[in-house]
Amino acid sequence: MVHFFCAEKGHFGGFSLNEQLRLLRELQDVDLELKAIEADKERYPMEIKNLDEKLVSEKEMFKKREERIELLEKERRQKEGDLELEQERMKKAQSKLYDVKTNKEYQALLVEIETLKEINSQREIEILEIMDEIDELKRKYGRMQKELQEMEERIGAEKKQLEESLGKVDGALASKKRKRTMVTKKLSTELIALYQTLKEKRRTAVVPARFGACQGCNMKIPPQMFNEVQKSEAIIVCPSCNRILYWEDKIDYR
Ligand SMILES: [Zn+2]
């Protein structure tokens, strides 16, 4: 139990101060762990959602490629159909050449045949271009299919891990909360109150004093006070930021 708080010196007094300081640090550690677990609890579902969205967008891109190939195949079939009809027309025109009666008719047929020839060779070029594009897309498509499959497996594994971690979060939270209750039971109410106030105001409540300075605000501590921190016989707060000070060596080699 802490019996008094000496405001002008910034000391708490009481028995087993060393133990109280140790418990305060433990409380702070537990609180930091709790905060981290709570952050994980919020983060995991968001990460899972992001992974799902990533996969959906990849699949959509893949589908667009597929649709592009389908469209080109359709275009190719269309053009091949046209080419066939025009070749048919050309054959008819060529066979008519032997039946024409007048030179005028003959010349007109020759012009028609020539025009059809041009159209057909243009059509053939177009078909070849489409086929090239299809080949190129199919090559990329095969690669994408493999990449997509790999990505699906990777995302699946990541998701499984996240879901497993998420499943453990509530248990971890409950266990840390139990530990917190156990620690606070052993701490004096005055110290808990001071700790809470400092935590809300300064985020960290208990900080080491190192090289004669408070490691919370980096301000120098008067030498006399630093000696007292080293003795660990009283709760001493930093004169600048009011954080509770501890001497690391003393704590670490307890
Ligand atoms: Zn300070």
PDB file of C-alpha atoms and ligand atoms in Angstrom:
ATOM      1  CA  MET A   1       0.000   0.000   0.000  1.00  0.00           C
ATOM      2  CA  VAL A   2       1.168   3.511  -0.740  1.00  0.00           C
ATOM      3  CA  HIS A   3       0.595   5.692   2.285  1.00  0.00           C
ATOM      4  CA  PHE A   4       1.417   9.149   1.123  1.00  0.00           C
ATOM      5  CA  PHE A   5       2.204  11.263  -1.863  1.00  0.00           C
ATOM      6  CA  CYS A   6       4.704  14.021  -1.286  1.00  0.00           C
ATOM      7  CA  ALA A   7       3.730  16.551  -3.951  1.00  0.00           C
ATOM      8  CA  GLU A   8       6.591  18.999  -3.567  1.00  0.00           C
ATOM      9  CA  LYS A   9       9.192  16.286  -4.051  1.00  0.00           C
ATOM     10  CA  GLY A  10       7.131  14.268  -6.512  1.00  0.00           C
ATOM     11  CA  HIS A  11       7.413  11.131  -4.406  1.00  0.00           C
ATOM     12  CA  PHE A  12       5.087   8.400  -3.458  1.00  0.00           C
ATOM     13  CA  GLY A  13       5.954   6.588  -0.314  1.00  0.00           C
ATOM     14  CA  GLY A  14       5.062   3.148   0.972  1.00  0.00           C
ATOM     15  CA  PHE A  15       6.384  -0.321   1.344  1.00  0.00           C
ATOM     16  CA  SER A  16       7.803  -2.585  -1.357  1.00  0.00           C
ATOM     17  CA  LEU A  17       8.170   0.300  -3.715  1.00  0.00           C
ATOM     18  CA  ASN A  18      10.394  -1.753  -5.895  1.00  0.00           C
ATOM     19  CA  GLU A  19       7.621  -4.265  -6.359  1.00  0.00           C
ATOM     20  CA  GLN A  20       5.066  -1.531  -7.038  1.00  0.00           C
ATOM     21  CA  LEU A  21       7.335  -0.077  -9.701  1.00  0.00           C
ATOM     22  CA  ARG A  22       7.809  -3.481 -11.246  1.00  0.00           C
ATOM     23  CA  LEU A  23       4.035  -4.005 -11.279  1.00  0.00           C
ATOM     24  CA  LEU A  24       3.490  -0.589 -12.826  1.00  0.00           C
ATOM     25  CA  ARG A  25       5.839  -1.510 -15.639  1.00  0.00           C
ATOM     26  CA  GLU A  26       4.058  -4.812 -16.007  1.00  0.00           C
ATOM     27  CA  LEU A  27       0.740  -2.986 -16.167  1.00  0.00           C
ATOM     28  CA  GLN A  28       2.109  -0.706 -18.848  1.00  0.00           C
ATOM     29  CA  ASP A  29       3.412  -3.690 -20.840  1.00  0.00           C
ATOM     30  CA  VAL A  30       0.066  -5.454 -20.562  1.00  0.00           C
ATOM     31  CA  ASP A  31      -1.730  -2.305 -21.695  1.00  0.00           C
ATOM     32  CA  LEU A  32       0.569  -1.962 -24.686  1.00  0.00           C
ATOM     33  CA  GLU A  33      -0.028  -5.605 -25.569  1.00  0.00           C
ATOM     34  CA  LEU A  34      -3.771  -5.123 -25.187  1.00  0.00           C
ATOM     35  CA  LYS A  35      -3.648  -2.125 -27.478  1.00  0.00           C
ATOM     36  CA  ALA A  36      -1.676  -4.092 -30.072  1.00  0.00           C
ATOM     37  CA  ILE A  37      -4.127  -7.021 -29.927  1.00  0.00           C
ATOM     38  CA  GLU A  38      -7.083  -4.651 -30.239  1.00  0.00           C
ATOM     39  CA  ALA A  39      -5.422  -3.050 -33.269  1.00  0.00           C
ATOM     40  CA  ASP A  40      -4.923  -6.532 -34.760  1.00  0.00           C
ATOM     41  CA  LYS A  41      -8.580  -7.291 -34.147  1.00  0.00           C
ATOM     42  CA  GLU A  42      -9.505  -4.306 -36.296  1.00  0.00           C
ATOM     43  CA  ARG A  43      -6.741  -4.830 -38.825  1.00  0.00           C
ATOM     44  CA  TYR A  44      -7.212  -8.526 -39.624  1.00  0.00           C
ATOM     45  CA  PRO A  45     -10.757  -8.264 -41.063  1.00  0.00           C
ATOM     46  CA  MET A  46      -9.680  -5.272 -43.154  1.00  0.00           C
ATOM     47  CA  GLU A  47      -6.684  -7.180 -44.503  1.00  0.00           C
ATOM     48  CA  ILE A  48      -8.893 -10.153 -45.311  1.00  0.00           C
ATOM     49  CA  LYS A  49     -11.291  -7.833 -47.144  1.00  0.00           C
ATOM     50  CA  ASN A  50      -8.397  -6.252 -49.075  1.00  0.00           C
ATOM     51  CA  LEU A  51      -7.161  -9.670 -50.163  1.00  0.00           C
ATOM     52  CA  ASP A  52     -10.636 -10.623 -51.343  1.00  0.00           C
ATOM     53  CA  GLU A  53     -10.932  -7.391 -53.310  1.00  0.00           C
ATOM     54  CA  LYS A  54      -7.504  -7.854 -54.850  1.00  0.00           C
ATOM     55  CA  LEU A  55      -8.425 -11.306 -56.069  1.00  0.00           C
ATOM     56  CA  VAL A  56     -11.766 -10.105 -57.446  1.00  0.00           C
ATOM     57  CA  SER A  57     -10.089  -7.306 -59.403  1.00  0.00           C
ATOM     58  CA  GLU A  58      -7.434  -9.686 -60.772  1.00  0.00           C
ATOM     59  CA  LYS A  59     -10.151 -12.096 -61.858  1.00  0.00           C
ATOM     60  CA  GLU A  60     -12.024  -9.258 -63.548  1.00  0.00           C
ATOM     61  CA  MET A  61      -8.909  -8.285 -65.497  1.00  0.00           C
ATOM     62  CA  PHE A  62      -8.463 -11.884 -66.495  1.00  0.00           C
ATOM     63  CA  LYS A  63     -12.073 -12.071 -67.604  1.00  0.00           C
ATOM     64  CA  LYS A  64     -11.637  -8.938 -69.730  1.00  0.00           C
ATOM     65  CA  ARG A  65      -8.767 -10.623 -71.562  1.00  0.00           C
ATOM     66  CA  GLU A  66     -10.939 -13.663 -72.097  1.00  0.00           C
ATOM     67  CA  GLU A  67     -13.729 -11.494 -73.465  1.00  0.00           C
ATOM     68  CA  ARG A  68     -11.304  -9.684 -75.770  1.00  0.00           C
ATOM     69  CA  ILE A  69     -10.155 -13.009 -77.211  1.00  0.00           C
ATOM     70  CA  GLU A  70     -13.770 -14.109 -77.691  1.00  0.00           C
ATOM     71  CA  LEU A  71     -14.549 -10.842 -79.450  1.00  0.00           C
ATOM     72  CA  LEU A  72     -11.577 -11.210 -81.779  1.00  0.00           C
ATOM     73  CA  GLU A  73     -12.493 -14.802 -82.584  1.00  0.00           C
ATOM     74  CA  LYS A  74     -15.986 -13.626 -83.486  1.00  0.00           C
ATOM     75  CA  GLU A  75     -14.566 -10.872 -85.670  1.00  0.00           C
ATOM     76  CA  ARG A  76     -12.277 -13.376 -87.367  1.00  0.00           C
ATOM     77  CA  ARG A  77     -15.147 -15.761 -88.134  1.00  0.00           C
ATOM     78  CA  GLN A  78     -17.152 -12.853 -89.505  1.00  0.00           C
ATOM     79  CA  LYS A  79     -14.338 -11.756 -91.782  1.00  0.00           C
ATOM     80  CA  GLU A  80     -13.665 -15.310 -92.927  1.00  0.00           C
ATOM     81  CA  GLY A  81     -17.358 -15.631 -93.807  1.00  0.00           C
ATOM     82  CA  ASP A  82     -17.182 -12.381 -95.782  1.00  0.00           C
ATOM     83  CA  LEU A  83     -14.047 -13.545 -97.534  1.00  0.00           C
ATOM     84  CA  GLU A  84     -15.702 -16.801 -98.544  1.00  0.00           C
ATOM     85  CA  LEU A  85     -18.705 -14.951-100.008  1.00  0.00           C
ATOM     86  CA  GLU A  86     -16.498 -12.559-101.907  1.00  0.00           C
ATOM     87  CA  GLN A  87     -14.350 -15.365-103.248  1.00  0.00           C
ATOM     88  CA  GLU A  88     -17.554 -17.003-104.395  1.00  0.00           C
ATOM     89  CA  ARG A  89     -18.606 -13.776-106.115  1.00  0.00           C
ATOM     90  CA  MET A  90     -15.210 -13.551-107.767  1.00  0.00           C
ATOM     91  CA  LYS A  91     -15.421 -17.094-109.083  1.00  0.00           C
ATOM     92  CA  LYS A  92     -18.839 -16.331-110.537  1.00  0.00           C
ATOM     93  CA  ALA A  93     -17.514 -13.173-112.141  1.00  0.00           C
ATOM     94  CA  GLN A  94     -14.543 -15.080-113.558  1.00  0.00           C
ATOM     95  CA  SER A  95     -16.766 -17.798-114.983  1.00  0.00           C
ATOM     96  CA  LYS A  96     -19.002 -15.161-116.563  1.00  0.00           C
ATOM     97  CA  LEU A  97     -16.010 -13.846-118.529  1.00  0.00           C
ATOM     98  CA  TYR A  98     -16.470 -16.641-121.096  1.00  0.00           C
ATOM     99  CA  ASP A  99     -20.146 -15.928-121.620  1.00  0.00           C
ATOM    100  CA  VAL A 100     -20.142 -12.171-122.131  1.00  0.00           C
ATOM    101  CA  LYS A 101     -21.264 -10.934-125.497  1.00  0.00           C
ATOM    102  CA  THR A 102     -19.931  -7.378-125.616  1.00  0.00           C
ATOM    103  CA  ASN A 103     -16.628  -5.783-124.909  1.00  0.00           C
ATOM    104  CA  LYS A 104     -18.332  -3.319-122.557  1.00  0.00           C
ATOM    105  CA  GLU A 105     -19.687  -6.180-120.461  1.00  0.00           C
ATOM    106  CA  TYR A 106     -16.256  -7.809-120.510  1.00  0.00           C
ATOM    107  CA  GLN A 107     -14.546  -4.625-119.296  1.00  0.00           C
ATOM    108  CA  ALA A 108     -17.127  -4.175-116.558  1.00  0.00           C
ATOM    109  CA  LEU A 109     -16.548  -7.733-115.358  1.00  0.00           C
ATOM    110  CA  LEU A 110     -12.795  -7.222-115.333  1.00  0.00           C
ATOM    111  CA  VAL A 111     -13.245  -4.136-113.150  1.00  0.00           C
ATOM    112  CA  GLU A 112     -15.520  -6.075-110.805  1.00  0.00           C
ATOM    113  CA  ILE A 113     -13.011  -8.947-110.561  1.00  0.00           C
ATOM    114  CA  GLU A 114     -10.175  -6.520-109.914  1.00  0.00           C
ATOM    115  CA  THR A 115     -12.165  -4.755-107.170  1.00  0.00           C
ATOM    116  CA  LEU A 116     -13.085  -8.068-105.532  1.00  0.00           C
ATOM    117  CA  LYS A 117      -9.453  -9.159-105.647  1.00  0.00           C
ATOM    118  CA  GLU A 118      -8.425  -6.005-103.819  1.00  0.00           C
ATOM    119  CA  ILE A 119     -11.176  -6.396-101.269  1.00  0.00           C
ATOM    120  CA  ASN A 120     -10.228 -10.026-100.680  1.00  0.00           C
ATOM    121  CA  SER A 121      -6.539  -9.422-100.273  1.00  0.00           C
ATOM    122  CA  GLN A 122      -7.363  -6.593 -97.833  1.00  0.00           C
ATOM    123  CA  ARG A 123      -9.683  -8.994 -95.987  1.00  0.00           C
ATOM    124  CA  GLU A 124      -6.925 -11.608 -95.819  1.00  0.00           C
ATOM    125  CA  ILE A 125      -4.533  -9.080 -94.300  1.00  0.00           C
ATOM    126  CA  GLU A 126      -7.153  -8.142 -91.703  1.00  0.00           C
ATOM    127  CA  ILE A 127      -7.730 -11.789 -90.814  1.00  0.00           C
ATOM    128  CA  LEU A 128      -3.989 -12.381 -90.414  1.00  0.00           C
ATOM    129  CA  GLU A 129      -3.706  -9.333 -88.151  1.00  0.00           C
ATOM    130  CA  ILE A 130      -6.556 -10.568 -85.984  1.00  0.00           C
ATOM    131  CA  MET A 131      -4.984 -14.018 -85.784  1.00  0.00           C
ATOM    132  CA  ASP A 132      -1.686 -12.475 -84.701  1.00  0.00           C
ATOM    133  CA  GLU A 133      -3.440 -10.511 -81.995  1.00  0.00           C
ATOM    134  CA  ILE A 134      -5.287 -13.622 -80.832  1.00  0.00           C
ATOM    135  CA  ASP A 135      -2.015 -15.592 -80.689  1.00  0.00           C
ATOM    136  CA  GLU A 136      -0.341 -12.847 -78.704  1.00  0.00           C
ATOM    137  CA  LEU A 137      -3.285 -12.567 -76.311  1.00  0.00           C
ATOM    138  CA  LYS A 138      -3.440 -16.325 -75.864  1.00  0.00           C
ATOM    139  CA  ARG A 139       0.236 -16.426 -74.972  1.00  0.00           C
ATOM    140  CA  LYS A 140      -0.285 -13.678 -72.387  1.00  0.00           C
ATOM    141  CA  TYR A 141      -3.486 -15.304 -71.287  1.00  0.00           C
ATOM    142  CA  GLY A 142      -1.700 -18.563 -70.542  1.00  0.00           C
ATOM    143  CA  ARG A 143       0.844 -16.688 -68.444  1.00  0.00           C
ATOM    144  CA  MET A 144      -1.906 -14.745 -66.690  1.00  0.00           C
ATOM    145  CA  GLN A 145      -3.809 -17.920 -65.988  1.00  0.00           C
ATOM    146  CA  LYS A 146      -0.742 -19.348 -64.259  1.00  0.00           C
ATOM    147  CA  GLU A 147      -0.134 -16.111 -62.370  1.00  0.00           C
ATOM    148  CA  LEU A 148      -3.746 -15.917 -61.333  1.00  0.00           C
ATOM    149  CA  GLN A 149      -3.654 -19.472 -60.061  1.00  0.00           C
ATOM    150  CA  GLU A 150      -0.495 -18.739 -58.072  1.00  0.00           C
ATOM    151  CA  MET A 151      -2.013 -15.558 -56.711  1.00  0.00           C
ATOM    152  CA  GLU A 152      -5.168 -17.408 -55.720  1.00  0.00           C
ATOM    153  CA  GLU A 153      -3.093 -19.932 -53.794  1.00  0.00           C
ATOM    154  CA  ARG A 154      -0.980 -17.236 -52.155  1.00  0.00           C
ATOM    155  CA  ILE A 155      -4.001 -15.147 -51.183  1.00  0.00           C
ATOM    156  CA  GLY A 156      -5.777 -18.246 -49.926  1.00  0.00           C
ATOM    157  CA  ALA A 157      -2.845 -19.083 -47.648  1.00  0.00           C
ATOM    158  CA  GLU A 158      -2.547 -15.489 -46.418  1.00  0.00           C
ATOM    159  CA  LYS A 159      -6.259 -15.375 -45.724  1.00  0.00           C
ATOM    160  CA  LYS A 160      -6.166 -18.649 -43.853  1.00  0.00           C
ATOM    161  CA  GLN A 161      -3.370 -17.342 -41.669  1.00  0.00           C
ATOM    162  CA  LEU A 162      -5.210 -14.083 -40.998  1.00  0.00           C
ATOM    163  CA  GLU A 163      -8.407 -15.937 -40.177  1.00  0.00           C
ATOM    164  CA  GLU A 164      -6.517 -18.174 -37.785  1.00  0.00           C
ATOM    165  CA  SER A 165      -4.932 -15.155 -36.113  1.00  0.00           C
ATOM    166  CA  LEU A 166      -8.314 -13.462 -35.931  1.00  0.00           C
ATOM    167  CA  GLY A 167      -9.728 -16.556 -34.289  1.00  0.00           C
ATOM    168  CA  LYS A 168      -7.097 -16.321 -31.570  1.00  0.00           C
ATOM    169  CA  VAL A 169      -7.545 -12.613 -30.910  1.00  0.00           C
ATOM    170  CA  ASP A 170     -10.474 -12.874 -28.506  1.00  0.00           C
ATOM    171  CA  GLY A 171      -8.726 -15.520 -26.443  1.00  0.00           C
ATOM    172  CA  ALA A 172      -5.561 -13.413 -26.294  1.00  0.00           C
ATOM    173  CA  LEU A 173      -7.569 -10.337 -25.295  1.00  0.00           C
ATOM    174  CA  ALA A 174      -9.330 -12.219 -22.503  1.00  0.00           C
ATOM    175  CA  SER A 175      -6.053 -13.626 -21.194  1.00  0.00           C
ATOM    176  CA  LYS A 176      -4.352 -10.204 -21.194  1.00  0.00           C
ATOM    177  CA  LYS A 177      -7.366  -8.669 -19.467  1.00  0.00           C
ATOM    178  CA  ARG A 178      -7.155 -11.343 -16.771  1.00  0.00           C
ATOM    179  CA  LYS A 179      -3.462 -10.589 -16.354  1.00  0.00           C
ATOM    180  CA  ARG A 180      -4.261  -6.875 -16.099  1.00  0.00           C
ATOM    181  CA  THR A 181      -6.801  -7.519 -13.363  1.00  0.00           C
ATOM    182  CA  MET A 182      -4.251  -9.592 -11.461  1.00  0.00           C
ATOM    183  CA  VAL A 183      -1.613  -6.864 -11.747  1.00  0.00           C
ATOM    184  CA  THR A 184      -3.955  -4.030 -10.759  1.00  0.00           C
ATOM    185  CA  LYS A 185      -5.132  -5.987  -7.716  1.00  0.00           C
ATOM    186  CA  LYS A 186      -1.596  -5.834  -6.339  1.00  0.00           C
ATOM    187  CA  LEU A 187      -1.130  -2.153  -7.132  1.00  0.00           C
ATOM    188  CA  SER A 188      -2.139   0.722  -4.900  1.00  0.00           C
ATOM    189  CA  THR A 189      -5.202   2.617  -6.068  1.00  0.00           C
ATOM    190  CA  GLU A 190      -3.301   5.915  -5.937  1.00  0.00           C
ATOM    191  CA  LEU A 191      -0.649   4.584  -8.285  1.00  0.00           C
ATOM    192  CA  ILE A 192      -3.236   3.156 -10.657  1.00  0.00           C
ATOM    193  CA  ALA A 193      -5.002   6.527 -10.715  1.00  0.00           C
ATOM    194  CA  LEU A 194      -1.725   8.338 -11.407  1.00  0.00           C
ATOM    195  CA  TYR A 195      -0.844   5.785 -14.075  1.00  0.00           C
ATOM    196  CA  GLN A 196      -4.220   6.190 -15.804  1.00  0.00           C
ATOM    197  CA  THR A 197      -3.986   9.978 -15.822  1.00  0.00           C
ATOM    198  CA  LEU A 198      -0.480   9.866 -17.243  1.00  0.00           C
ATOM    199  CA  LYS A 199      -1.403   7.247 -19.811  1.00  0.00           C
ATOM    200  CA  GLU A 200      -4.276   9.364 -21.088  1.00  0.00           C
ATOM    201  CA  LYS A 201      -2.167  12.514 -21.151  1.00  0.00           C
ATOM    202  CA  ARG A 202       1.226  11.188 -22.194  1.00  0.00           C
ATOM    203  CA  ARG A 203       0.599   7.728 -23.683  1.00  0.00           C
ATOM    204  CA  THR A 204       3.442   6.251 -21.600  1.00  0.00           C
ATOM    205  CA  ALA A 205       3.247   6.564 -17.833  1.00  0.00           C
ATOM    206  CA  VAL A 206       6.363   4.745 -16.633  1.00  0.00           C
ATOM    207  CA  VAL A 207       9.682   5.569 -18.262  1.00  0.00           C
ATOM    208  CA  PRO A 208      13.328   4.825 -17.526  1.00  0.00           C
ATOM    209  CA  ALA A 209      15.768   7.424 -16.271  1.00  0.00           C
ATOM    210  CA  ARG A 210      18.936   7.053 -18.279  1.00  0.00           C
ATOM    211  CA  PHE A 211      22.079   9.182 -18.459  1.00  0.00           C
ATOM    212  CA  GLY A 212      20.566  11.562 -15.938  1.00  0.00           C
ATOM    213  CA  ALA A 213      17.546  12.286 -18.137  1.00  0.00           C
ATOM    214  CA  CYS A 214      13.907  11.253 -18.290  1.00  0.00           C
ATOM    215  CA  GLN A 215      13.456   9.021 -21.348  1.00  0.00           C
ATOM    216  CA  GLY A 216       9.863  10.189 -21.705  1.00  0.00           C
ATOM    217  CA  CYS A 217      10.600  13.874 -22.335  1.00  0.00           C
ATOM    218  CA  ASN A 218      14.420  13.819 -22.530  1.00  0.00           C
ATOM    219  CA  MET A 219      14.747  16.526 -19.889  1.00  0.00           C
ATOM    220  CA  LYS A 220      17.596  16.383 -17.382  1.00  0.00           C
ATOM    221  CA  ILE A 221      16.699  15.200 -13.908  1.00  0.00           C
ATOM    222  CA  PRO A 222      18.320  17.008 -10.955  1.00  0.00           C
ATOM    223  CA  PRO A 223      21.229  14.830  -9.674  1.00  0.00           C
ATOM    224  CA  GLN A 224      19.688  14.441  -6.220  1.00  0.00           C
ATOM    225  CA  MET A 225      16.472  13.173  -7.767  1.00  0.00           C
ATOM    226  CA  PHE A 226      18.359  10.874 -10.099  1.00  0.00           C
ATOM    227  CA  ASN A 227      20.080   9.333  -7.047  1.00  0.00           C
ATOM    228  CA  GLU A 228      16.688   8.736  -5.501  1.00  0.00           C
ATOM    229  CA  VAL A 229      15.425   7.114  -8.682  1.00  0.00           C
ATOM    230  CA  GLN A 230      18.421   4.798  -8.547  1.00  0.00           C
ATOM    231  CA  LYS A 231      17.647   3.853  -4.959  1.00  0.00           C
ATOM    232  CA  SER A 232      14.082   2.878  -5.930  1.00  0.00           C
ATOM    233  CA  GLU A 233      12.857   3.620  -2.444  1.00  0.00           C
ATOM    234  CA  ALA A 234      10.169   6.019  -3.528  1.00  0.00           C
ATOM    235  CA  ILE A 235       7.928   6.645  -6.511  1.00  0.00           C
ATOM    236  CA  ILE A 236       9.519   9.583  -8.240  1.00  0.00           C
ATOM    237  CA  VAL A 237       7.939  11.504 -11.073  1.00  0.00           C
ATOM    238  CA  CYS A 238       9.767  13.551 -13.674  1.00  0.00           C
ATOM    239  CA  PRO A 239       9.665  17.269 -12.780  1.00  0.00           C
ATOM    240  CA  SER A 240       9.035  18.159 -16.432  1.00  0.00           C
ATOM    241  CA  CYS A 241       6.499  15.633 -17.722  1.00  0.00           C
ATOM    242  CA  ASN A 242       5.304  14.012 -14.475  1.00  0.00           C
ATOM    243  CA  ARG A 243       5.920  10.507 -15.789  1.00  0.00           C
ATOM    244  CA  ILE A 244       6.874   7.906 -13.199  1.00  0.00           C
ATOM    245  CA  LEU A 245      10.604   7.234 -13.368  1.00  0.00           C
ATOM    246  CA  TYR A 246      12.492   4.017 -12.838  1.00  0.00           C
ATOM    247  CA  TRP A 247      16.129   3.186 -12.983  1.00  0.00           C
ATOM    248  CA  GLU A 248      16.661   0.541 -15.613  1.00  0.00           C
ATOM    249  CA  ASP A 249      19.664  -1.233 -14.076  1.00  0.00           C
ATOM    250  CA  LYS A 250      17.997  -1.525 -10.711  1.00  0.00           C
ATOM    251  CA  ILE A 251      14.867  -2.996 -12.317  1.00  0.00           C
ATOM    252  CA  ASP A 252      16.663  -5.223 -14.769  1.00  0.00           C
ATOM    253  CA  TYR A 253      18.900  -6.847 -12.156  1.00  0.00           C
ATOM    254  CA  ARG A 254      16.273  -7.250  -9.479  1.00  0.00           C
TER     255      ARG A 254
HETATM  256 ZN    ZN B   1       9.942  13.594 -18.261  1.00  0.00          ZN
END
